[in-house]
XYZ file of C-alpha atoms in Angstrom:
755
model
C -5.523 -18.384 15.206
C -5.405 -14.762 16.146
C -8.783 -12.832 17.168
C -8.117 -10.512 13.833
C -7.847 -13.738 11.967
C -10.956 -15.002 13.177
C -12.588 -12.417 12.456
C -11.202 -12.295 8.923
C -11.958 -15.706 8.410
C -15.814 -15.322 9.866
C -16.035 -12.497 7.301
C -15.090 -14.376 4.197
C -17.301 -17.283 5.334
C -20.271 -14.706 5.901
C -19.788 -13.442 2.564
C -19.870 -16.882 0.765
C -23.339 -17.706 2.747
C -24.911 -14.117 1.886
C -23.967 -14.635 -1.640
C -25.364 -18.061 -2.086
C -28.593 -17.083 -0.159
C -29.192 -13.693 -2.265
C -28.624 -15.293 -5.776
C -30.456 -18.337 -4.760
C -33.457 -15.969 -3.928
C -33.036 -13.982 -7.168
C -33.043 -17.328 -9.278
C -35.930 -18.606 -6.899
C -38.128 -15.738 -7.672
C -37.861 -16.000 -11.202
C -38.704 -19.711 -10.843
C -41.875 -19.383 -8.707
C -42.971 -16.753 -11.747
C -42.192 -19.818 -14.312
C -44.418 -21.898 -12.248
C -47.296 -19.480 -12.047
C -47.184 -18.638 -16.077
C -46.943 -22.113 -17.192
C -46.419 -25.264 -15.131
C -45.833 -27.754 -17.903
C -42.720 -30.109 -17.430
C -40.501 -29.197 -20.511
C -40.919 -25.428 -19.260
C -39.949 -26.381 -15.747
C -36.941 -28.309 -16.726
C -35.936 -26.216 -19.237
C -36.204 -22.914 -16.806
C -34.641 -24.873 -14.062
C -31.587 -25.791 -16.133
C -30.888 -22.363 -17.422
C -31.123 -20.786 -13.562
C -29.014 -23.453 -12.356
C -26.549 -22.614 -15.054
C -26.736 -18.880 -14.053
C -25.980 -19.740 -10.581
C -23.195 -22.129 -11.285
C -21.379 -19.455 -13.636
C -21.915 -16.923 -10.965
C -20.583 -18.724 -8.231
C -17.925 -20.731 -9.739
C -16.617 -18.208 -11.949
C -17.319 -14.399 -11.183
C -17.724 -14.606 -7.782
C -15.052 -16.907 -6.512
C -12.229 -15.088 -4.821
C -9.087 -15.882 -6.672
C -10.364 -16.557 -9.925
C -8.533 -14.869 -13.103
C -11.220 -12.473 -14.503
C -9.474 -11.548 -17.258
C -8.749 -14.921 -18.913
C -10.243 -16.140 -22.167
C -12.243 -18.870 -19.424
C -13.925 -15.733 -17.967
C -14.639 -13.984 -21.159
C -16.298 -17.359 -22.327
C -18.313 -17.706 -19.148
C -19.562 -14.108 -19.775
C -20.793 -14.891 -23.497
C -22.438 -17.950 -21.995
C -24.287 -15.923 -19.199
C -25.299 -13.333 -21.910
C -27.143 -16.444 -23.703
C -28.694 -17.666 -20.475
C -30.128 -14.132 -19.845
C -31.347 -13.203 -23.231
C -32.541 -16.299 -24.945
C -35.147 -17.483 -22.207
C -36.508 -14.189 -22.198
C -38.510 -14.848 -25.286
C -39.980 -18.003 -23.531
C -40.395 -16.349 -20.158
C -41.018 -12.503 -20.855
C -42.575 -11.857 -17.146
C -40.342 -14.311 -15.324
C -36.850 -13.500 -16.619
C -36.645 -9.697 -16.167
C -34.352 -10.191 -12.758
C -31.794 -11.953 -14.639
C -29.894 -9.144 -16.468
C -28.465 -8.075 -13.183
C -26.423 -11.242 -13.079
C -25.029 -10.042 -16.735
C -24.538 -6.633 -15.586
C -22.639 -7.164 -12.254
C -20.563 -10.014 -14.218
C -19.774 -7.616 -17.056
C -18.365 -4.911 -14.296
C -16.290 -7.807 -12.871
C -14.613 -9.168 -16.295
C -14.538 -6.320 -18.659
C -12.187 -3.732 -19.000
C -12.309 0.060 -17.480
C -12.967 1.277 -20.621
C -16.038 -0.647 -21.535
C -17.392 -2.128 -18.457
C -19.753 0.573 -17.264
C -20.888 1.522 -21.045
C -21.962 -2.305 -21.097
C -23.536 -2.170 -17.772
C -25.647 0.595 -18.721
C -26.392 -1.208 -22.033
C -27.445 -4.294 -20.180
C -30.219 -2.207 -18.205
C -31.284 -0.235 -20.893
C -31.928 -3.384 -22.880
C -34.072 -5.031 -20.111
C -36.258 -2.032 -20.386
C -36.482 -2.208 -23.902
C -37.147 -5.947 -24.230
C -39.945 -5.558 -21.534
C -41.518 -2.736 -23.448
C -41.445 -5.041 -26.467
C -43.381 -7.728 -24.856
C -45.779 -5.481 -22.987
C -46.797 -2.536 -25.312
C -48.811 -0.734 -22.604
C -46.154 -0.666 -20.075
C -46.167 2.823 -18.717
C -43.374 5.025 -18.098
C -42.731 4.035 -14.512
C -42.723 0.588 -15.664
C -40.032 0.970 -18.069
C -38.145 2.745 -15.603
C -38.565 0.103 -13.231
C -37.037 -2.553 -15.579
C -34.289 -0.687 -16.275
C -33.144 0.305 -12.833
C -33.855 -3.046 -11.195
C -31.025 -4.617 -13.148
C -28.647 -1.950 -12.308
C -29.382 -2.585 -8.610
C -28.965 -6.162 -8.998
C -25.772 -5.791 -10.758
C -24.164 -3.805 -8.097
C -25.131 -6.336 -5.654
C -23.791 -8.959 -7.684
C -20.691 -6.563 -8.448
C -20.206 -5.790 -4.639
C -20.748 -9.210 -3.054
C -18.543 -10.517 -5.801
C -15.909 -8.123 -5.365
C -15.721 -7.157 -1.424
C -14.399 -10.990 -0.178
C -11.623 -10.631 -2.794
C -10.758 -6.988 -1.244
C -10.798 -8.278 2.231
C -8.135 -11.286 1.169
C -6.187 -8.468 -0.834
C -6.094 -6.072 2.087
C -4.839 -9.181 4.443
C -1.946 -9.322 1.944
C -1.617 -5.899 1.602
C -0.812 -5.537 5.594
C 2.279 -7.919 5.180
C 3.270 -5.857 1.986
C 2.817 -2.639 3.616
C 4.733 -3.995 6.669
C 7.551 -4.847 4.205
C 7.655 -1.418 2.740
C 7.809 0.116 6.026
C 10.823 -1.916 6.796
C 12.349 -0.932 3.820
C 12.040 2.658 4.767
C 13.839 1.927 8.377
C 16.560 -0.064 6.598
C 17.313 3.134 4.658
C 17.035 5.151 7.742
C 19.387 2.453 9.476
C 22.102 2.617 6.903
C 22.019 6.564 6.939
C 22.504 6.717 10.663
C 25.295 4.083 10.207
C 26.862 5.803 7.408
C 26.582 9.174 9.194
C 27.741 7.996 12.492
C 30.092 5.227 12.479
C 31.842 6.276 9.400
C 33.145 9.495 10.765
C 34.304 7.565 13.621
C 36.279 5.065 12.203
C 37.898 7.504 9.539
C 39.027 9.571 12.437
C 40.459 6.625 14.220
C 42.262 5.567 11.021
C 43.942 9.080 10.570
C 44.967 9.360 14.187
C 46.223 5.883 14.372
C 48.476 6.490 11.545
C 49.522 9.913 12.892
C 50.261 8.159 16.318
C 52.280 5.427 14.851
C 54.522 8.117 12.827
C 54.829 10.074 16.403
C 55.948 7.363 18.594
C 59.539 7.468 19.438
C 60.256 10.985 18.183
C 57.283 12.701 19.813
C 55.918 10.509 22.274
C 54.156 13.317 24.259
C 52.164 13.869 21.235
C 51.520 10.326 20.460
C 50.164 9.836 23.651
C 47.556 12.678 23.161
C 46.491 11.291 19.899
C 46.153 7.896 21.433
C 43.655 9.488 24.147
C 41.586 10.814 21.562
C 41.563 7.812 19.617
C 40.191 5.844 22.918
C 37.599 8.527 23.193
C 36.634 8.454 19.612
C 36.521 4.360 19.705
C 34.324 4.802 23.194
C 31.870 7.168 21.629
C 31.752 4.724 18.194
C 30.513 1.987 20.936
C 27.755 4.398 22.041
C 26.997 5.107 18.697
C 26.437 1.402 17.990
C 24.103 1.113 20.867
C 22.070 4.617 19.910
C 21.573 3.286 16.107
C 20.598 -0.050 17.314
C 18.171 1.460 19.905
C 17.072 3.934 16.951
C 17.704 7.044 19.036
C 20.792 9.682 18.423
C 21.242 13.203 19.741
C 24.416 14.696 18.998
C 26.150 17.572 20.850
C 26.978 20.198 18.296
C 29.829 21.737 20.915
C 31.585 18.166 21.273
C 31.179 17.879 17.291
C 32.856 21.113 17.065
C 35.756 20.354 19.197
C 35.982 16.738 17.529
C 36.312 18.642 13.703
C 38.829 21.045 15.078
C 40.980 18.053 16.571
C 40.682 15.696 13.427
C 41.295 18.758 10.722
C 44.386 19.909 12.960
C 45.800 16.302 13.018
C 45.109 16.090 9.212
C 47.124 19.391 8.726
C 44.589 21.471 7.663
C 44.530 25.046 9.036
C 41.259 25.206 10.594
C 39.213 28.545 11.788
C 36.063 28.179 13.637
C 33.467 30.930 14.511
C 30.330 29.800 16.267
C 27.276 32.414 17.527
C 24.507 30.179 18.009
C 21.572 30.281 20.731
C 19.873 27.510 22.378
C 18.545 25.097 19.495
C 16.178 22.296 19.653
C 17.708 18.516 20.274
C 16.677 17.852 16.404
C 17.849 21.431 15.001
C 21.113 20.909 17.166
C 21.604 17.057 15.692
C 21.015 18.031 12.276
C 23.501 20.872 12.381
C 26.416 18.519 13.967
C 25.488 15.744 11.647
C 26.122 18.345 8.853
C 29.466 19.258 10.455
C 30.414 15.631 10.860
C 29.795 14.825 7.446
C 31.328 17.938 5.888
C 34.581 17.340 7.665
C 34.669 13.382 6.684
C 34.040 14.511 3.006
C 36.824 16.975 3.281
C 39.365 14.383 4.560
C 38.082 11.495 2.282
C 37.747 13.244 -1.040
C 39.827 16.766 -0.902
C 43.294 17.745 -0.683
C 42.564 21.076 1.473
C 45.079 22.806 3.108
C 42.538 25.342 4.984
C 38.970 25.123 6.190
C 36.825 27.639 7.793
C 33.595 26.814 9.699
C 31.095 29.404 10.660
C 28.040 28.716 12.326
C 25.319 31.830 12.825
C 21.820 32.633 12.608
C 18.559 34.378 13.600
C 15.825 34.002 16.219
C 14.263 31.731 13.303
C 16.940 29.804 11.711
C 20.541 28.727 12.077
C 23.207 28.083 9.188
C 26.238 26.233 8.998
C 29.182 27.042 6.415
C 32.099 24.710 5.803
C 34.274 26.040 3.298
C 37.875 24.662 2.228
C 40.348 24.980 -0.521
C 40.586 21.609 -1.647
C 37.596 21.926 -4.549
C 37.967 18.838 -6.787
C 38.758 19.709 -10.722
C 35.533 18.442 -11.699
C 32.143 18.502 -9.456
C 29.765 15.915 -10.578
C 25.721 16.451 -10.167
C 25.796 13.314 -8.081
C 25.646 14.084 -4.543
C 26.413 10.750 -3.220
C 25.146 9.038 0.048
C 26.511 11.417 2.633
C 25.036 14.664 0.897
C 22.081 12.713 -0.025
C 21.608 11.810 3.661
C 22.157 15.167 4.786
C 19.659 16.671 2.518
C 17.219 13.913 3.951
C 17.734 14.949 7.374
C 17.553 18.982 6.867
C 14.949 18.975 4.597
C 12.767 16.600 6.988
C 12.722 19.150 9.833
C 12.025 22.230 7.427
C 15.578 23.068 6.494
C 17.757 23.107 3.377
C 21.583 22.105 1.935
C 23.604 23.451 -0.512
C 26.957 22.110 -1.568
C 28.827 23.343 -4.476
C 32.268 24.389 -5.920
C 33.027 28.018 -6.540
C 34.776 29.908 -9.015
C 37.893 30.731 -6.876
C 38.799 26.886 -6.077
C 36.926 26.633 -2.865
C 34.152 24.154 -1.939
C 31.311 25.204 0.210
C 28.959 23.399 2.308
C 25.983 24.956 3.692
C 22.946 24.078 5.665
C 20.041 26.241 7.118
C 17.987 24.551 9.749
C 14.772 26.086 12.027
C 15.693 27.033 15.579
C 12.442 25.203 16.632
C 11.074 22.789 14.072
C 7.639 21.623 14.043
C 7.265 18.408 16.340
C 8.037 14.993 14.563
C 5.396 12.459 14.232
C 6.517 9.575 16.712
C 7.432 6.540 14.576
C 5.434 4.146 15.818
C 2.495 5.932 14.905
C 3.609 7.150 11.475
C 0.914 6.648 8.993
C 1.780 4.856 5.931
C 0.475 5.288 2.501
C -1.718 2.608 1.344
C -4.271 1.178 -0.622
C -7.826 3.308 0.351
C -9.625 2.323 -2.812
C -11.258 -0.677 -0.825
C -12.757 1.488 2.023
C -13.777 4.177 -0.682
C -15.443 1.435 -2.836
C -17.286 -0.088 0.067
C -18.680 3.042 1.051
C -19.747 4.272 -2.499
C -21.042 0.591 -2.719
C -23.216 0.595 0.231
C -24.545 3.929 -0.760
C -25.507 3.104 -4.477
C -27.087 -0.142 -3.567
C -29.461 1.794 -0.761
C -30.218 4.462 -3.377
C -31.139 2.042 -6.005
C -33.587 0.263 -3.640
C -34.930 3.763 -2.961
C -35.623 4.447 -6.546
C -37.176 1.031 -7.509
C -39.230 1.145 -4.614
C -40.485 4.869 -5.349
C -41.354 3.418 -8.721
C -43.811 1.033 -7.018
C -45.110 3.960 -4.713
C -45.631 6.123 -7.977
C -47.326 3.534 -9.582
C -50.285 3.792 -6.991
C -50.855 7.225 -7.509
C -54.521 6.591 -9.057
C -55.525 4.608 -5.745
C -53.719 6.589 -2.814
C -53.492 9.918 -4.289
C -50.935 12.594 -3.497
C -51.117 12.635 0.248
C -50.360 8.700 0.200
C -47.648 9.272 -2.237
C -46.210 11.849 -0.122
C -46.459 9.714 2.912
C -44.906 6.684 1.511
C -42.254 8.576 -0.110
C -41.261 9.999 3.352
C -41.382 6.587 4.841
C -38.703 5.382 1.978
C -36.648 8.371 2.163
C -36.728 8.098 6.347
C -35.642 4.462 5.792
C -32.777 5.041 3.561
C -31.512 8.332 5.867
C -31.798 6.244 8.861
C -29.781 3.451 7.569
C -27.163 5.322 5.675
C -26.729 7.985 8.442
C -26.520 5.519 11.278
C -26.740 1.859 10.745
C -24.347 1.093 7.946
C -21.445 3.344 9.309
C -18.961 1.534 11.033
C -17.788 4.303 13.039
C -20.956 5.181 14.522
C -21.476 3.883 18.230
C -25.012 3.684 19.681
C -26.264 2.734 23.112
C -28.788 0.081 23.525
C -31.646 2.718 24.102
C -30.779 4.453 20.789
C -30.248 1.108 19.004
C -33.951 0.431 19.714
C -34.912 4.068 18.768
C -33.488 3.572 15.505
C -35.657 0.335 14.891
C -38.540 1.746 16.207
C -38.121 4.830 13.737
C -37.420 2.371 10.879
C -40.598 0.267 11.880
C -42.644 3.626 11.544
C -41.200 4.400 8.255
C -41.750 0.623 6.971
C -45.136 -0.220 8.355
C -47.158 3.034 8.394
C -47.779 3.389 4.789
C -48.160 -0.093 4.348
C -51.030 -0.635 6.867
C -52.751 2.988 6.123
C -52.634 2.126 2.186
C -53.152 -1.861 2.502
C -49.965 -2.173 0.143
C -46.892 -4.115 1.349
C -45.302 -2.815 -1.897
C -45.048 0.505 -0.427
C -41.933 0.462 2.083
C -38.544 -1.289 2.480
C -38.821 -3.618 5.197
C -35.922 -5.574 4.318
C -33.991 -2.776 5.334
C -35.459 -3.004 8.806
C -34.686 -6.699 9.246
C -30.876 -6.109 7.999
C -30.764 -3.313 10.401
C -31.881 -5.637 13.412
C -29.435 -8.041 12.445
C -26.570 -5.196 12.527
C -27.390 -3.137 15.349
C -28.731 -5.767 18.012
C -26.828 -8.372 19.886
C -26.556 -11.777 17.864
C -29.103 -13.261 20.123
C -31.764 -10.674 19.366
C -30.558 -9.301 16.046
C -31.223 -12.468 14.026
C -34.461 -13.889 15.378
C -35.307 -10.343 15.223
C -34.457 -10.262 11.400
C -36.264 -13.342 10.776
C -39.615 -12.117 12.454
C -39.574 -9.275 10.215
C -39.163 -11.462 7.019
C -41.826 -13.764 8.298
C -44.046 -11.037 9.070
C -44.057 -9.597 5.683
C -44.893 -12.525 4.377
C -47.824 -12.709 6.695
C -48.877 -9.178 5.609
C -49.044 -9.916 1.855
C -51.359 -12.907 3.049
C -53.392 -10.876 5.249
C -54.003 -8.359 2.073
C -54.788 -11.212 -0.576
C -52.236 -11.669 -2.454
C -51.406 -14.810 -4.225
C -48.611 -17.447 -3.400
C -46.198 -15.992 -5.755
C -46.510 -12.249 -4.500
C -46.064 -13.792 -1.071
C -42.761 -15.344 -2.162
C -41.594 -12.597 -3.710
C -42.419 -10.705 -0.492
C -40.418 -13.089 1.434
C -37.254 -13.204 -0.766
C -37.563 -9.574 -1.375
C -37.338 -8.752 2.080
C -34.552 -11.625 2.900
C -32.475 -10.301 -0.134
C -32.799 -6.528 0.957
C -31.880 -7.595 4.504
C -28.983 -9.590 3.768
C -27.652 -7.235 1.216
C -27.671 -4.618 3.568
C -26.111 -6.623 6.371
C -23.253 -8.054 4.430
C -22.091 -4.874 2.747
C -22.287 -3.119 5.991
C -20.255 -5.801 7.827
C -17.893 -6.465 5.226
C -17.154 -2.497 4.998
C -16.413 -2.607 8.745
C -13.991 -5.605 8.398
C -12.430 -3.495 5.002
C -12.159 -0.519 7.504
C -10.569 -2.612 10.332
C -8.368 -4.489 8.408
C -7.301 -1.010 6.658
C -6.269 0.490 10.058
C -4.506 -2.849 11.105
C -1.608 -2.463 8.692
C -0.099 0.333 10.584
C 0.322 -1.886 13.899
C 1.491 -4.590 12.011
C 3.932 -2.471 10.110
C 5.122 -0.874 13.613
C 5.763 -4.637 14.926
C 7.597 -5.343 11.452
C 9.894 -2.510 12.126
C 10.496 -3.137 15.488
C 11.614 -6.528 14.567
C 13.792 -5.061 11.906
C 15.581 -2.865 14.631
C 16.247 -6.069 16.662
C 18.005 -7.994 13.534
C 19.967 -4.706 12.749
C 21.094 -4.544 16.402
C 22.298 -8.117 16.078
C 24.362 -7.343 12.980
C 26.138 -4.246 14.391
C 26.671 -6.183 17.497
C 28.111 -9.149 15.521
C 30.188 -7.067 12.830
C 31.195 -3.910 15.059
C 31.344 -4.789 18.662
C 34.485 -6.978 18.667
C 36.241 -4.579 16.199
C 35.497 -1.329 18.308
C 36.169 -3.374 21.247
C 39.650 -4.507 19.940
C 40.742 -1.081 18.978
C 39.791 0.229 22.429
C 42.023 -2.464 24.265
C 44.998 -2.028 22.170
C 44.624 1.479 22.233
C 44.943 1.323 26.004
C 47.679 -1.095 25.871
C 49.581 1.116 23.132
C 49.244 4.137 25.467
C 50.852 2.137 28.244
C 53.707 1.034 25.850
C 54.669 4.111 24.405
C 57.294 5.131 26.681
C 58.265 1.717 27.813
C 58.621 -0.166 24.591
C 58.142 1.883 21.519
C 58.734 -0.670 18.879
C 56.037 -2.985 20.400
C 53.499 0.172 20.533
C 53.875 0.752 16.843
C 53.380 -3.342 16.240
C 49.968 -2.677 18.382
C 49.028 0.505 16.306
C 49.747 -1.442 13.206
C 46.979 -4.012 14.532
C 44.747 -1.199 15.191
C 44.954 0.250 12.089
C 44.091 -2.941 10.437
C 41.192 -3.336 12.801
C 39.822 0.163 11.902
C 39.946 -0.605 8.356
C 38.277 -3.686 8.483
C 35.785 -2.153 10.857
C 35.208 0.487 8.092
C 34.499 -1.865 5.456
C 32.229 -3.629 7.824
C 30.032 -0.318 8.140
C 30.087 -0.011 4.248
C 29.081 -3.664 4.153
C 26.301 -3.537 6.418
C 25.124 0.004 4.997
C 24.996 -1.565 1.227
C 23.429 -4.996 2.493
C 20.548 -2.693 3.529
C 20.718 -0.200 0.626
C 21.294 -2.593 -2.370
C 18.036 -3.359 -4.341
C 16.311 -6.742 -3.594
C 14.917 -8.182 -6.642
C 12.187 -9.919 -4.241
C 11.469 -7.003 -2.415
C 10.968 -4.810 -5.598
C 8.596 -7.455 -6.794
C 6.609 -7.344 -3.926
C 6.614 -3.538 -3.993
C 5.619 -3.301 -7.616
C 2.432 -5.845 -6.882
C 1.439 -3.330 -3.727
C 1.865 -0.264 -5.951
C 0.108 -1.641 -9.058
C -2.725 -3.144 -6.965
C -3.342 0.242 -4.844
C -3.541 1.604 -8.394
C -6.368 -0.598 -9.144
C -4.305 -2.186 -11.839
C -4.603 -6.131 -12.444
C -1.163 -7.692 -11.497
C 0.250 -11.111 -13.115
C 3.622 -11.994 -12.017
C 5.469 -15.074 -13.259
C 9.048 -15.287 -11.853
C 11.361 -18.339 -12.200
C 13.509 -18.887 -9.001
C 16.516 -16.255 -9.271
C 18.678 -17.439 -6.171
C 21.077 -18.579 -8.309
C 21.600 -15.495 -10.413
C 24.434 -13.316 -9.972
C 23.986 -10.210 -7.458
C 24.921 -7.548 -10.027
C 22.168 -9.179 -12.505
C 19.434 -9.376 -9.652
C 20.051 -5.734 -8.883
C 20.282 -4.351 -12.477
C 16.823 -6.411 -12.740
C 15.403 -4.842 -9.622
C 16.454 -1.297 -10.993
C 14.526 -2.274 -14.290
C 11.438 -3.373 -12.475
C 11.285 -0.405 -10.288
C 11.589 2.167 -13.334
C 9.110 0.324 -15.521
C 6.454 -0.063 -12.613
C 7.213 4.079 -12.225
C 7.161 4.814 -15.938
C 3.918 3.051 -16.027
C 1.869 4.652 -13.292
C 3.338 8.188 -14.326
C 2.595 7.652 -18.245
C -0.067 5.342 -18.992
C -3.549 4.321 -17.823
C -2.869 0.646 -17.749
C -5.510 -2.030 -16.500
C -3.386 -4.856 -16.468
C 0.294 -5.415 -16.013
C 2.353 -8.623 -16.343
C 5.623 -8.881 -15.030
C 7.661 -12.202 -16.148
C 11.034 -13.537 -15.764
C 12.486 -16.520 -17.156
C 16.079 -17.665 -17.067
C 18.060 -20.372 -19.159
C 21.231 -21.653 -18.818
C 22.947 -18.671 -20.366
C 20.404 -15.823 -20.561
C 17.613 -14.171 -18.382
C 14.935 -12.205 -19.837
C 12.411 -9.818 -17.720
C 9.278 -8.563 -19.771
C 6.814 -5.969 -18.189
C 4.003 -5.938 -20.338
C 0.878 -3.544 -19.954
C -1.793 -2.465 -22.063
C -2.051 1.364 -20.926
C -0.818 2.687 -24.362
C -1.382 6.324 -24.500
C -2.740 8.270 -27.548
C 0.186 10.190 -28.162
C 3.388 8.075 -28.789
C 5.585 7.255 -25.983
C 8.732 9.483 -25.713
C 9.958 7.769 -22.663
C 12.188 5.384 -24.134
C 14.631 8.167 -25.170
C 14.226 9.885 -21.287
C 16.776 9.730 -18.719
C 14.778 6.757 -16.916
C 15.217 4.406 -20.032
C 18.866 5.551 -21.014
C 19.954 4.935 -17.529
C 18.492 1.519 -17.506
C 19.958 0.866 -21.156
C 23.228 1.765 -19.955
C 22.922 -0.524 -16.753
C 21.818 -3.637 -18.760
C 24.409 -3.061 -21.628
C 27.219 -2.820 -19.031
C 26.391 -6.753 -18.124
C 26.584 -7.295 -21.987
C 22.824 -7.207 -22.084
C 19.950 -5.497 -24.092
C 16.707 -3.170 -23.321
C 13.908 -2.800 -25.405
C 10.717 -0.384 -25.016
C 8.061 0.100 -27.488
C 4.928 -1.335 -28.770
C 4.000 -4.972 -29.328
C 1.790 -6.429 -32.200
C -0.917 -7.327 -29.600
C -1.494 -3.425 -28.836
C 0.672 -3.328 -25.620
C 3.554 -1.642 -24.251
C 6.568 -3.962 -23.306
C 9.895 -3.196 -21.542
C 12.293 -6.032 -22.095
C 15.558 -6.521 -20.605
C 17.866 -9.591 -21.497
C 21.156 -10.283 -19.908
C 23.390 -12.901 -20.770
C 24.703 -15.169 -17.993
C 28.143 -15.802 -17.325
C 29.146 -19.497 -18.228
C 29.945 -21.616 -15.288
């Protein structure tokens, strides 16, 4: 187990311990008040049974990581919890006002976004109304206290229950984001492979065909072609190593000469005009790549007889124009992979790309790049997009709970106005505000680093804010001693921090006793101090863990990309290394035999031609294996994207290893488009992705509850239309629309070939 995994495991165990202690203190405080009001055996037994049932539901259903909080079981448990919270209030009105906090927090966990905050506020308000009904003389501050208390307790319940799950989610997200980074790297590899090796192998094929025709009749020219074939083959071997090592810098001058040679060999009359200053390596490589791809496309896809290449520019921008007279009769809107790659490359450095057929029958490829583009961010430190909701949630939650405790304590302070006067109110309020400011500004912030002297200084300032109002006015309710205990555990070394925290908790019990409070108040003081300290400690520590895990994904993604580069290098070596070496050796042999044995030389060139064509097919094979959609990868990507958007995802996928490849690719496309439409056009809170297959049919459903107020139009849009075309091409059917359950469903059904 690595050090980071150990920290994560410790964090989860810490969360479970803290949750148990905090919830036990809430329940124990209510039980003490039951004992104080009436200690009859039936009341003790019934109250204890209710409190234990509340604790069981909270720990085993609502706060358990991995629980399905959108299931019928969770809703049934929420209803049972509501009964356990409200029914006993009739029998224990003074002991039960802390229990609605469990219901408020669990409502946030279980209910959908549309109603959960409304239910949260309603529970808090109902507590104030019920207490006012039982205590008609309850002052306004008391009513505020009974409304705010379940809100604070509800946020504590919600936060302590959610943060362990978020830690687990982020652990999963690290690997998912690493896989997304690998996918991006795969696309880059495929682009480099297409741009670099596709041209070289096409040129070799063309020149081998020409040299084979020239041997015997024009041997001198055939020898020149063979020399160029050798040069291209050796350069291709260098390109293989360059792509595998993720570095390739093209020479614009070499590419110009190569283009001239290849076009001339193909019988294309070529005019090249160049007037370019010194370019940065990135801009020079971009222009060289555009030239290489433009010439490759000309040779593959046109019947051009003339071509003009013009490279010119200014102090800020350089441009290249490749114009030929072989424009196709029809020019589609699809750029193709080559031009798309070029557009990606030029745009990445602040340039542009234009490819168009003109009215005069010519075809023009125009690219413009800056002379000195902005520095490129190192790939090893490239920041990847990912879920930040966990870190933001932790920060907001810590702040909300601290502010909530400040509000409840302030109501107790204001309630003492008659006894301590305006001066006492001001002093106690300053102490509470100072405690909150130190906690939020220094103690709970994971990135704040304090020297040991400053740590003791912060604790001393907190002690002043906590104890001065209590000592001056003889009331231990006038401060937040739990924050002092939690801060000691957070900022001091473990050997000193926890003993100091325990001393603060015990000391608060002593203070209550010294001022003549009864056993129940002493127990309340100890429990409240313990809870405040543990909540502050747990939320701050878990917030730090969330931040650490959130940052660790970049390191892991970089490692995954490095591993993918090694795998790609092996693929290139296995597939192309032998072919390019064979081309080089046979070309050298042919060069020696051209004058001695023309027949044997032609035979060798025939074999070179076969090898080069196979190598070109291998290039396309490797590129396609990196570019074709994978259903497993699309499923993982969908889960990561939906989770990052705070959408609950349920995935039920049958094994699809035995499905035909064209079926899995189409299903992956449907899944990608369905998730994209969901994120763009709905406000879903839950999404189900289901794939089932039988002997003769495979069915995929994407169902979400994000129905817009205006009827969807996307079923007629290009996205759904393209999907329908793809699915019907396999004999299947695609349906998109509302269901009787008031959800939106995208269903694809594809028949399987009979085996």
